[in-house]
Amino acid sequence: MNDHLRASIRDIPDFPQPGVVFKDITPLLGDAQAFAGAVAAIADHFADRGITKVAGIEARGFIFAAPIALRLGAGFVPIRKPGKLPHDTEAQDYELEYGTDLLEVHKDAFGPGDVALIIDDVLATGGTAAAATRLLGRLGAEVAGIGVLVELGFLNGRSKLPDIDFVALVHYDEP
Ligand code: AMP
Protein backbone atom coordinates (compact mmCIF):
# COMPACT_ATOMS: atom_id res chain seq x y z
CA MET A 1 0.00 0.00 0.00
CA ASN A 2 2.75 2.48 0.86
CA ASP A 3 4.31 2.06 -2.62
CA HIS A 4 0.88 2.70 -4.11
CA LEU A 5 0.55 5.84 -1.97
CA ARG A 6 4.00 7.08 -2.99
CA ALA A 7 3.20 6.51 -6.65
CA SER A 8 0.05 8.61 -6.33
CA ILE A 9 1.83 11.68 -4.90
CA ARG A 10 3.10 14.13 -7.51
CA ASP A 11 6.13 16.45 -7.21
CA ILE A 12 5.53 20.02 -8.36
CA PRO A 13 8.88 21.86 -8.50
CA ASP A 14 8.99 25.57 -7.59
CA PHE A 15 5.44 25.71 -6.18
CA PRO A 16 4.24 27.86 -4.47
CA GLN A 17 7.64 29.55 -4.66
CA PRO A 18 11.02 28.89 -6.27
CA GLY A 19 13.05 26.19 -4.53
CA VAL A 20 10.08 24.35 -2.96
CA VAL A 21 9.12 20.91 -4.27
CA PHE A 22 5.41 20.74 -3.48
CA LYS A 23 3.96 17.31 -2.71
CA ASP A 24 0.68 17.32 -4.61
CA ILE A 25 -1.66 14.78 -3.02
CA THR A 26 -4.62 15.38 -5.33
CA PRO A 27 -3.89 12.27 -7.46
CA LEU A 28 -3.95 10.20 -4.23
CA LEU A 29 -7.25 11.78 -3.15
CA GLY A 30 -8.73 10.97 -6.55
CA ASP A 31 -7.73 7.31 -6.29
CA ALA A 32 -10.39 5.60 -4.16
CA GLN A 33 -8.11 2.73 -3.12
CA ALA A 34 -5.21 4.99 -2.17
CA PHE A 35 -7.39 7.47 -0.27
CA ALA A 36 -9.17 4.74 1.69
CA GLY A 37 -5.88 2.93 2.31
CA ALA A 38 -4.20 6.05 3.70
CA VAL A 39 -7.12 6.81 6.02
CA ALA A 40 -7.24 3.20 7.24
CA ALA A 41 -3.48 2.96 7.81
CA ILE A 42 -3.33 6.08 10.00
CA ALA A 43 -6.55 5.29 11.88
CA ASP A 44 -5.55 1.67 12.50
CA HIS A 45 -2.17 2.74 13.88
CA PHE A 46 -4.00 4.63 16.64
CA ALA A 47 -6.97 2.26 17.01
CA ASP A 48 -6.21 1.10 20.56
CA ARG A 49 -5.19 4.50 21.95
CA GLY A 50 -8.61 5.60 23.20
CA ILE A 51 -8.73 8.61 20.85
CA THR A 52 -11.84 10.75 21.49
CA LYS A 53 -11.04 13.73 19.21
CA VAL A 54 -9.18 13.91 15.91
CA ALA A 55 -7.86 17.42 15.23
CA GLY A 56 -7.18 18.30 11.60
CA ILE A 57 -4.90 21.18 10.58
CA GLU A 58 -6.36 23.52 7.93
CA ALA A 59 -6.71 22.87 5.12
CA ARG A 60 -5.44 19.57 3.75
CA GLY A 61 -5.31 18.04 7.22
CA PHE A 62 -9.12 18.27 7.29
CA ILE A 63 -9.40 15.90 4.32
CA PHE A 64 -7.77 13.05 6.26
CA ALA A 65 -8.79 13.95 9.80
CA ALA A 66 -12.54 13.71 9.22
CA PRO A 67 -12.63 10.15 7.83
CA ILE A 68 -10.01 9.05 10.40
CA ALA A 69 -12.27 10.42 13.14
CA LEU A 70 -15.25 8.48 11.79
CA ARG A 71 -13.20 5.29 11.57
CA LEU A 72 -12.01 5.71 15.17
CA GLY A 73 -15.46 6.59 16.49
CA ALA A 74 -14.07 9.97 17.57
CA GLY A 75 -15.14 13.58 17.09
CA PHE A 76 -13.50 15.97 14.64
CA VAL A 77 -11.92 19.29 15.68
CA PRO A 78 -10.72 21.91 13.16
CA ILE A 79 -7.42 23.69 13.88
CA ARG A 80 -7.67 26.80 11.72
CA LYS A 81 -5.82 29.81 10.42
CA PRO A 82 -6.47 33.07 12.32
CA GLY A 83 -9.91 34.67 12.22
CA LYS A 84 -11.82 31.70 10.77
CA LEU A 85 -13.41 30.19 13.87
CA PRO A 86 -16.60 31.91 15.10
CA HIS A 87 -16.53 31.16 18.85
CA ASP A 88 -13.96 31.83 21.62
CA THR A 89 -10.53 30.66 20.50
CA GLU A 90 -7.12 29.81 21.91
CA ALA A 91 -4.17 30.71 19.68
CA GLN A 92 -0.62 29.51 19.27
CA ASP A 93 2.02 31.22 17.18
CA TYR A 94 4.91 29.50 15.44
CA GLU A 95 7.96 30.41 13.40
CA LEU A 96 7.97 30.47 9.62
CA GLU A 97 11.03 30.93 7.46
CA TYR A 98 10.14 34.63 7.36
CA GLY A 99 8.03 35.83 10.31
CA THR A 100 5.43 33.94 12.34
CA ASP A 101 1.99 32.46 11.83
CA LEU A 102 -0.88 31.53 14.09
CA LEU A 103 -3.12 28.50 14.62
CA GLU A 104 -6.47 28.73 16.42
CA VAL A 105 -8.89 26.25 17.95
CA HIS A 106 -12.16 26.68 19.82
CA LYS A 107 -11.58 26.86 23.56
CA ASP A 108 -14.44 24.44 24.23
CA ALA A 109 -13.30 21.85 21.67
CA PHE A 110 -11.79 19.61 24.35
CA GLY A 111 -13.11 18.54 27.72
CA PRO A 112 -11.68 16.62 30.64
CA GLY A 113 -10.65 13.12 29.60
CA ASP A 114 -10.33 13.93 25.92
CA VAL A 115 -7.51 12.13 24.11
CA ALA A 116 -6.48 13.89 20.90
CA LEU A 117 -4.87 12.78 17.65
CA ILE A 118 -3.43 15.53 15.39
CA ILE A 119 -3.57 15.02 11.62
CA ASP A 120 -1.96 16.89 8.72
CA ASP A 121 -1.03 15.97 5.16
CA VAL A 122 2.70 16.80 5.21
CA LEU A 123 5.30 17.14 7.98
CA ALA A 124 7.96 19.51 6.62
CA THR A 125 9.92 21.58 9.17
CA GLY A 126 7.56 20.37 11.91
CA GLY A 127 6.66 23.88 13.07
CA THR A 128 2.94 23.52 12.34
CA ALA A 129 2.50 20.14 14.04
CA ALA A 130 4.57 21.25 17.05
CA ALA A 131 2.42 24.38 17.43
CA ALA A 132 -0.78 22.32 17.16
CA THR A 133 0.50 20.00 19.89
CA ARG A 134 1.26 22.93 22.20
CA LEU A 135 -2.12 24.50 21.47
CA LEU A 136 -4.09 21.39 22.38
CA GLY A 137 -1.93 20.79 25.43
CA ARG A 138 -2.75 24.29 26.69
CA LEU A 139 -6.45 23.44 26.46
CA GLY A 140 -5.90 20.42 28.68
CA ALA A 141 -6.21 17.76 26.02
CA GLU A 142 -3.92 14.75 26.21
CA VAL A 143 -2.26 14.53 22.79
CA ALA A 144 -1.72 10.84 22.12
CA GLY A 145 -0.22 11.14 18.67
CA ILE A 146 0.42 12.84 15.37
CA GLY A 147 -0.35 11.27 12.01
CA VAL A 148 0.63 12.53 8.57
CA LEU A 149 0.54 11.15 5.08
CA VAL A 150 3.99 12.46 4.07
CA GLU A 151 7.18 13.14 6.05
CA LEU A 152 9.92 15.22 4.42
CA GLY A 153 12.63 13.55 6.48
CA PHE A 154 15.45 15.73 5.11
CA LEU A 155 13.93 18.73 6.92
CA ASN A 156 14.15 16.88 10.25
CA GLY A 157 10.74 18.13 11.40
CA ARG A 158 10.36 15.20 13.76
CA SER A 159 13.01 16.72 16.04
CA LYS A 160 10.59 19.59 16.78
CA LEU A 161 7.84 17.25 17.95
CA PRO A 162 7.40 16.15 21.54
CA ASP A 163 8.05 12.52 22.41
CA ILE A 164 4.65 11.17 21.37
CA ASP A 165 3.53 8.48 18.94
CA PHE A 166 4.15 9.69 15.38
CA VAL A 167 3.23 7.95 12.15
CA ALA A 168 3.96 8.95 8.55
CA LEU A 169 2.97 6.70 5.65
CA VAL A 170 5.36 7.97 2.97
CA HIS A 171 8.90 9.22 3.67
CA TYR A 172 11.17 11.29 1.47
CA ASP A 173 14.88 11.33 2.33
CA GLU A 174 15.72 14.03 -0.21
CA PRO A 175 13.83 16.87 -1.91
P1 AMP B 1 5.87 22.65 8.42
O1 AMP B 1 5.27 23.53 9.48
O2 AMP B 1 7.11 23.21 7.82
O3 AMP B 1 6.03 21.22 8.89
O4 AMP B 1 4.85 22.65 7.21
C1 AMP B 1 3.76 21.81 7.23
C2 AMP B 1 2.59 22.45 6.53
O5 AMP B 1 2.94 23.09 5.30
C3 AMP B 1 1.58 21.38 6.19
O6 AMP B 1 0.31 21.87 6.56
C4 AMP B 1 1.71 21.17 4.69
O7 AMP B 1 0.44 21.15 4.11
C5 AMP B 1 2.50 22.36 4.18
N1 AMP B 1 3.71 21.98 3.43
C6 AMP B 1 4.98 22.28 3.78
N2 AMP B 1 5.86 21.86 2.87
C7 AMP B 1 5.14 21.24 1.90
C8 AMP B 1 5.47 20.58 0.66
N3 AMP B 1 6.74 20.46 0.22
N4 AMP B 1 4.46 20.06 -0.07
C9 AMP B 1 3.19 20.17 0.35
N5 AMP B 1 2.81 20.78 1.49
C10 AMP B 1 3.77 21.33 2.27
XYZ file of N, CA and C and ligand atoms in Angstrom:
548
model
N 0.823 -1.216 0.000
C 0.000 0.000 0.000
C 0.855 1.264 0.000
N 1.976 1.249 0.790
C 2.755 2.483 0.859
C 3.411 2.831 -0.482
N 3.768 1.788 -1.276
C 4.307 2.064 -2.619
C 3.224 2.673 -3.503
N 2.012 2.153 -3.351
C 0.879 2.702 -4.113
C 0.651 4.168 -3.723
N 0.728 4.451 -2.429
C 0.546 5.839 -1.968
C 1.635 6.731 -2.560
N 2.877 6.274 -2.465
C 3.999 7.079 -2.986
C 3.803 7.372 -4.471
N 3.366 6.345 -5.203
C 3.198 6.508 -6.646
C 2.068 7.483 -6.989
N 1.178 7.718 -6.035
C 0.046 8.609 -6.325
C 0.259 10.020 -5.761
N 1.489 10.321 -5.339
C 1.834 11.683 -4.903
C 2.752 12.286 -5.960
N 2.422 13.508 -6.369
C 3.104 14.127 -7.512
C 3.995 15.274 -7.027
N 5.223 15.333 -7.523
C 6.132 16.449 -7.214
C 5.862 17.628 -8.142
N 5.672 18.797 -7.559
C 5.525 20.020 -8.362
C 6.679 20.966 -7.985
N 7.727 21.001 -8.822
C 8.877 21.864 -8.496
C 8.490 23.339 -8.522
N 9.126 24.105 -7.620
C 8.985 25.566 -7.587
C 7.550 26.033 -7.361
N 6.792 25.287 -6.574
C 5.438 25.707 -6.176
C 5.339 25.607 -4.659
N 4.772 26.596 -3.968
C 4.236 27.864 -4.473
C 5.296 28.933 -4.676
N 6.566 28.578 -4.426
C 7.639 29.553 -4.662
C 8.896 28.827 -5.117
N 9.810 29.532 -5.757
C 11.021 28.891 -6.268
C 11.780 28.150 -5.163
N 12.254 26.951 -5.486
C 13.048 26.187 -4.530
C 12.248 25.176 -3.732
N 10.922 25.295 -3.702
C 10.083 24.351 -2.963
C 9.595 23.270 -3.926
N 9.731 22.003 -3.506
C 9.115 20.913 -4.270
C 7.821 20.547 -3.555
N 6.710 20.931 -4.128
C 5.411 20.741 -3.483
C 4.933 19.312 -3.701
N 4.512 18.665 -2.618
C 3.964 17.309 -2.714
C 2.465 17.432 -2.971
N 2.075 17.184 -4.204
C 0.676 17.323 -4.608
C -0.043 15.996 -4.365
N -0.962 16.020 -3.404
C -1.658 14.784 -3.023
C -2.981 14.609 -3.758
N -3.307 15.511 -4.686
C -4.624 15.384 -5.334
C -4.769 14.096 -6.148
N -3.700 13.565 -6.790
C -3.890 12.265 -7.457
C -4.241 11.153 -6.459
N -3.635 11.204 -5.271
C -3.946 10.203 -4.233
C -5.403 10.323 -3.789
N -5.864 11.573 -3.599
C -7.245 11.775 -3.148
C -8.242 11.288 -4.196
N -7.841 11.380 -5.465
C -8.733 10.966 -6.548
C -8.722 9.472 -6.815
N -7.857 8.761 -6.124
C -7.727 7.309 -6.285
C -8.398 6.663 -5.073
N -9.572 6.082 -5.285
C -10.395 5.602 -4.160
C -9.629 4.633 -3.267
N -8.851 3.742 -3.891
C -8.115 2.732 -3.122
C -7.004 3.381 -2.292
N -6.295 4.320 -2.890
C -5.208 4.990 -2.174
C -5.758 5.843 -1.029
N -6.817 6.596 -1.300
C -7.391 7.466 -0.272
C -7.883 6.628 0.911
N -8.651 5.590 0.615
C -9.174 4.739 1.688
C -8.035 4.044 2.431
N -7.009 3.614 1.680
C -5.878 2.927 2.310
C -5.113 3.840 3.246
N -4.925 5.101 2.852
C -4.201 6.053 3.699
C -4.992 6.329 4.986
N -6.274 6.545 4.843
C -7.116 6.806 6.020
C -7.080 5.607 6.968
N -7.229 4.412 6.410
C -7.244 3.198 7.235
C -5.904 2.995 7.945
N -4.807 3.232 7.227
C -3.479 2.965 7.812
C -3.220 3.882 9.008
N -3.565 5.160 8.876
C -3.331 6.081 9.999
C -4.295 5.758 11.142
N -5.560 5.569 10.827
C -6.552 5.288 11.879
C -6.191 3.995 12.613
N -5.821 2.966 11.873
C -5.554 1.665 12.500
C -4.320 1.724 13.400
N -3.360 2.581 13.034
C -2.165 2.742 13.876
C -2.544 3.215 15.283
N -3.612 4.047 15.349
C -3.996 4.629 16.642
C -5.261 3.982 17.230
N -5.656 2.833 16.674
C -6.965 2.261 17.011
C -7.132 1.939 18.487
N -6.061 1.523 19.155
C -6.212 1.099 20.560
C -5.736 2.183 21.533
N -5.722 3.425 21.106
C -5.194 4.498 21.954
C -6.285 5.298 22.665
N -7.525 4.894 22.499
C -8.608 5.598 23.201
C -8.822 7.023 22.721
N -8.578 7.259 21.416
C -8.729 8.612 20.846
C -10.206 9.034 20.902
N -10.457 10.226 21.451
C -11.838 10.746 21.492
C -12.038 11.904 20.520
N -10.928 12.593 20.143
C -11.038 13.731 19.215
C -9.874 13.681 18.215
N -10.210 13.819 16.939
C -9.184 13.915 15.908
C -9.152 15.362 15.419
N -8.001 16.016 15.586
C -7.864 17.422 15.235
C -7.124 17.535 13.905
N -7.779 18.121 12.911
C -7.177 18.302 11.596
C -6.669 19.716 11.436
N -5.496 19.855 10.800
C -4.903 21.176 10.576
C -5.324 21.683 9.192
N -5.898 22.903 9.179
C -6.360 23.524 7.935
C -5.235 23.605 6.915
N -5.461 23.333 5.667
C -6.714 22.869 5.123
C -6.639 21.393 4.747
N -5.479 20.953 4.250
C -5.438 19.573 3.747
C -5.501 18.552 4.867
N -5.162 18.957 6.094
C -5.314 18.039 7.217
C -6.765 17.639 7.434
N -7.693 18.562 7.109
C -9.122 18.266 7.295
C -9.540 17.034 6.479
N -8.953 16.932 5.273
C -9.396 15.903 4.320
C -9.176 14.511 4.904
N -8.080 14.351 5.660
C -7.768 13.049 6.256
C -8.343 12.924 7.658
N -8.362 14.025 8.401
C -8.787 13.946 9.805
C -10.253 13.528 9.941
N -11.110 14.025 9.060
C -12.536 13.714 9.219
C -12.825 12.216 9.034
N -12.370 11.591 7.938
C -12.629 10.147 7.830
C -11.881 9.314 8.879
N -10.713 9.778 9.324
C -10.007 9.053 10.397
C -10.841 9.115 11.678
N -11.420 10.284 11.953
C -12.275 10.425 13.143
C -13.453 9.456 13.075
N -14.095 9.384 11.926
C -15.251 8.484 11.786
C -14.828 7.036 12.009
N -13.680 6.675 11.453
C -13.205 5.287 11.574
C -12.846 4.944 13.012
N -12.380 5.949 13.770
C -12.006 5.709 15.173
C -13.183 5.897 16.129
N -14.329 6.312 15.599
C -15.464 6.592 16.486
C -15.211 7.814 17.355
N -14.438 8.760 16.815
C -14.067 9.970 17.567
C -14.712 11.191 16.927
N -14.682 12.321 17.651
C -15.142 13.583 17.090
C -14.050 14.221 16.250
N -14.441 15.220 15.468
C -13.495 15.970 14.636
C -13.381 17.400 15.157
N -12.159 17.909 15.239
C -11.920 19.293 15.680
C -11.074 20.006 14.624
N -11.546 21.155 14.111
C -10.723 21.907 13.163
C -9.720 22.816 13.869
N -8.459 22.725 13.464
C -7.424 23.693 13.877
C -7.247 24.612 12.677
N -7.533 25.920 12.879
C -7.667 26.801 11.721
C -6.691 27.961 11.722
N -6.581 28.581 10.571
C -5.816 29.813 10.419
C -6.554 30.938 11.149
N -5.860 32.028 11.474
C -6.472 33.071 12.321
C -7.751 33.671 11.726
N -8.711 33.932 12.617
C -9.912 34.666 12.220
C -10.991 33.850 11.552
N -10.836 32.543 11.485
C -11.816 31.704 10.774
C -12.855 31.095 11.703
N -12.491 30.881 12.964
C -13.413 30.192 13.873
C -14.330 31.213 14.550
N -15.628 30.904 14.658
C -16.597 31.907 15.099
C -16.719 32.079 16.613
N -16.317 31.085 17.400
C -16.535 31.158 18.846
C -15.218 31.520 19.538
N -15.181 31.462 20.886
C -13.959 31.833 21.621
C -12.813 30.890 21.257
N -11.661 31.490 20.953
C -10.532 30.663 20.504
C -9.308 30.807 21.408
N -8.473 29.783 21.342
C -7.120 29.814 21.912
C -6.176 29.828 20.712
N -5.080 30.579 20.819
C -4.173 30.708 19.676
C -2.758 30.311 20.062
N -2.030 29.864 19.072
C -0.622 29.507 19.266
C 0.165 30.002 18.056
N 1.216 30.786 18.311
C 2.024 31.225 17.180
C 3.186 30.259 16.946
N 3.763 30.337 15.774
C 4.911 29.496 15.445
C 5.740 30.184 14.368
N 6.998 29.771 14.299
C 7.962 30.414 13.403
C 7.803 29.896 11.976
N 7.834 30.821 11.035
C 7.969 30.468 9.621
C 9.374 30.863 9.184
N 9.711 30.544 7.951
C 11.030 30.934 7.463
C 11.196 32.458 7.584
N 10.142 33.185 7.185
C 10.144 34.633 7.364
C 8.922 34.998 8.198
N 9.136 35.384 9.464
C 8.027 35.829 10.308
C 7.377 34.697 11.087
N 6.152 34.933 11.525
C 5.434 33.944 12.338
C 4.019 33.776 11.791
N 3.391 32.688 12.191
C 1.992 32.460 11.826
C 1.261 31.993 13.075
N -0.047 31.815 12.943
C -0.883 31.528 14.094
C -1.844 30.385 13.760
N -2.069 29.504 14.739
C -3.122 28.496 14.621
C -4.148 28.772 15.710
N -5.417 28.518 15.421
C -6.474 28.727 16.420
C -7.355 27.492 16.528
N -7.927 27.336 17.731
C -8.888 26.255 17.954
C -9.932 26.777 18.938
N -11.132 26.263 18.861
C -12.156 26.678 19.824
C -11.775 26.228 21.236
N -11.952 27.160 22.177
C -11.576 26.860 23.562
C -12.361 25.688 24.144
N -13.603 25.504 23.664
C -14.441 24.440 24.235
C -14.379 23.144 23.413
N -13.364 23.038 22.546
C -13.300 21.854 21.670
C -12.912 20.585 22.426
N -12.251 20.775 23.579
C -11.795 19.608 24.345
C -12.293 19.712 25.777
N -12.681 18.588 26.327
C -13.110 18.537 27.716
C -12.221 17.595 28.500
N -12.469 17.520 29.799
C -11.684 16.620 30.639
C -11.771 15.190 30.099
N -10.644 14.519 30.051
C -10.649 13.123 29.605
C -10.493 12.959 28.110
N -10.505 14.076 27.363
C -10.331 13.927 25.919
C -8.896 13.513 25.569
N -8.805 12.578 24.617
C -7.512 12.131 24.106
C -7.481 12.487 22.622
N -6.488 13.308 22.242
C -6.476 13.886 20.899
C -5.432 13.239 20.000
N -5.789 13.173 18.715
C -4.868 12.783 17.648
C -4.810 13.951 16.668
N -3.605 14.411 16.321
C -3.426 15.533 15.391
C -3.081 14.984 14.007
N -3.755 15.515 12.989
C -3.569 15.022 11.622
C -3.248 16.173 10.672
N -2.220 15.963 9.823
C -1.960 16.888 8.716
C -1.535 16.071 7.506
N -1.428 16.729 6.363
C -1.032 15.971 5.164
C 0.478 15.767 5.112
N 1.242 16.849 5.384
C 2.698 16.804 5.210
C 3.391 17.325 6.458
N 4.395 16.606 6.959
C 5.301 17.143 7.978
C 6.546 17.626 7.236
N 6.773 18.936 7.278
C 7.960 19.506 6.617
C 8.957 19.909 7.699
N 8.996 21.182 8.100
C 9.920 21.582 9.172
C 9.407 21.171 10.551
N 8.129 20.806 10.641
C 7.558 20.373 11.912
C 6.961 21.498 12.744
N 7.140 22.749 12.286
C 6.660 23.884 13.072
C 5.144 23.871 13.280
N 4.405 23.505 12.246
C 2.944 23.518 12.336
C 2.462 22.446 13.311
N 2.953 21.235 13.160
C 2.503 20.143 14.035
C 2.924 20.390 15.483
N 4.122 20.958 15.683
C 4.571 21.249 17.050
C 3.669 22.306 17.688
N 3.297 23.330 16.899
C 2.422 24.383 17.427
C 1.041 23.817 17.764
N 0.527 22.935 16.900
C -0.781 22.324 17.161
C -0.736 21.504 18.453
N 0.362 20.816 18.676
C 0.500 20.002 19.892
C 0.505 20.886 21.135
N 1.234 22.004 21.062
C 1.261 22.933 22.204
C -0.119 23.521 22.449
N -0.790 23.876 21.368
C -2.118 24.496 21.471
C -3.106 23.569 22.184
N -3.146 22.326 21.773
C -4.090 21.388 22.381
C -3.703 21.091 23.827
N -2.400 21.017 24.066
C -1.931 20.794 25.430
C -2.375 21.907 26.362
N -2.341 23.154 25.853
C -2.746 24.289 26.687
C -4.229 24.261 27.003
N -5.014 23.569 26.179
C -6.450 23.437 26.461
C -6.740 22.233 27.347
N -5.711 21.535 27.748
C -5.901 20.423 28.679
C -6.118 19.080 28.023
N -6.029 19.043 26.686
C -6.208 17.756 26.015
C -4.921 16.941 26.138
N -5.078 15.636 26.295
C -3.917 14.746 26.210
C -3.698 14.448 24.734
N -2.536 14.817 24.197
C -2.263 14.533 22.790
C -1.553 13.183 22.715
N -2.252 12.204 22.148
C -1.718 10.836 22.122
C -0.852 10.587 20.907
N -1.018 11.404 19.859
C -0.219 11.136 18.674
C -0.411 12.151 17.576
N 0.471 12.016 16.575
C 0.418 12.845 15.370
C 0.517 11.909 14.178
N -0.381 12.085 13.219
C -0.351 11.270 12.014
C -0.320 12.152 10.778
N 0.561 11.808 9.841
C 0.629 12.532 8.572
C 0.745 11.521 7.436
N 0.379 11.988 6.261
C 0.539 11.149 5.082
C 2.015 11.115 4.663
N 2.644 12.296 4.631
C 3.995 12.456 4.073
C 4.925 13.081 5.102
N 6.132 12.524 5.224
C 7.179 13.144 6.048
C 8.363 13.498 5.142
N 8.725 14.783 5.155
C 9.922 15.218 4.423
C 11.091 15.098 5.388
N 11.649 13.885 5.444
C 12.631 13.553 6.479
C 13.874 14.424 6.443
N 14.222 14.920 5.242
C 15.447 15.727 5.105
C 15.321 17.084 5.804
N 14.110 17.469 6.182
C 13.928 18.728 6.921
C 13.950 18.503 8.438
N 13.989 17.227 8.833
C 14.152 16.876 10.250
C 13.063 17.464 11.152
N 11.845 17.554 10.624
C 10.736 18.130 11.400
C 10.416 17.337 12.655
N 10.704 16.050 12.619
C 10.363 15.196 13.759
C 11.076 15.656 15.036
N 12.255 16.275 14.863
C 13.008 16.724 16.044
C 12.285 17.843 16.787
N 11.345 18.519 16.124
C 10.589 19.592 16.781
C 9.405 19.049 17.583
N 9.051 17.797 17.333
C 7.841 17.248 17.955
C 8.160 16.696 19.337
N 7.182 16.762 20.237
C 7.403 16.145 21.538
C 7.487 14.626 21.387
N 7.853 13.959 22.449
C 8.054 12.519 22.408
C 6.712 11.792 22.505
N 5.930 11.881 21.405
C 4.650 11.168 21.367
C 4.605 10.326 20.104
N 3.639 9.410 20.060
C 3.526 8.480 18.940
C 3.343 9.256 17.629
N 4.190 8.984 16.667
C 4.150 9.686 15.376
C 4.130 8.663 14.266
N 3.220 8.844 13.307
C 3.229 7.954 12.151
C 3.158 8.771 10.866
N 3.995 8.382 9.897
C 3.962 8.954 8.547
C 3.953 7.772 7.580
N 3.117 7.845 6.543
C 2.972 6.696 5.655
C 4.006 6.689 4.530
N 4.407 7.875 4.082
C 5.358 7.973 2.969
C 6.495 8.913 3.390
N 7.728 8.438 3.256
C 8.904 9.221 3.668
C 9.717 9.625 2.446
N 10.230 10.836 2.487
C 11.172 11.294 1.467
C 12.465 11.661 2.158
N 13.584 11.066 1.707
C 14.881 11.335 2.333
C 15.611 12.467 1.648
N 15.119 12.880 0.480
C 15.716 14.026 -0.212
C 14.623 14.775 -0.964
N 14.873 16.058 -1.280
C 13.832 16.869 -1.908
C 13.382 16.308 -3.264
P 5.869 22.651 8.423
O 5.267 23.525 9.482
O 7.114 23.214 7.823
O 6.028 21.218 8.892
O 4.855 22.645 7.212
C 3.763 21.813 7.226
C 2.594 22.451 6.534
O 2.940 23.090 5.305
C 1.582 21.382 6.194
O 0.308 21.874 6.565
C 1.712 21.172 4.693
O 0.436 21.149 4.113
C 2.503 22.356 4.176
N 3.712 21.981 3.434
C 4.983 22.281 3.777
N 5.858 21.859 2.869
C 5.136 21.243 1.899
C 5.469 20.584 0.665
N 6.741 20.462 0.225
N 4.464 20.063 -0.068
C 3.187 20.173 0.354
N 2.806 20.779 1.492
C 3.767 21.330 2.268
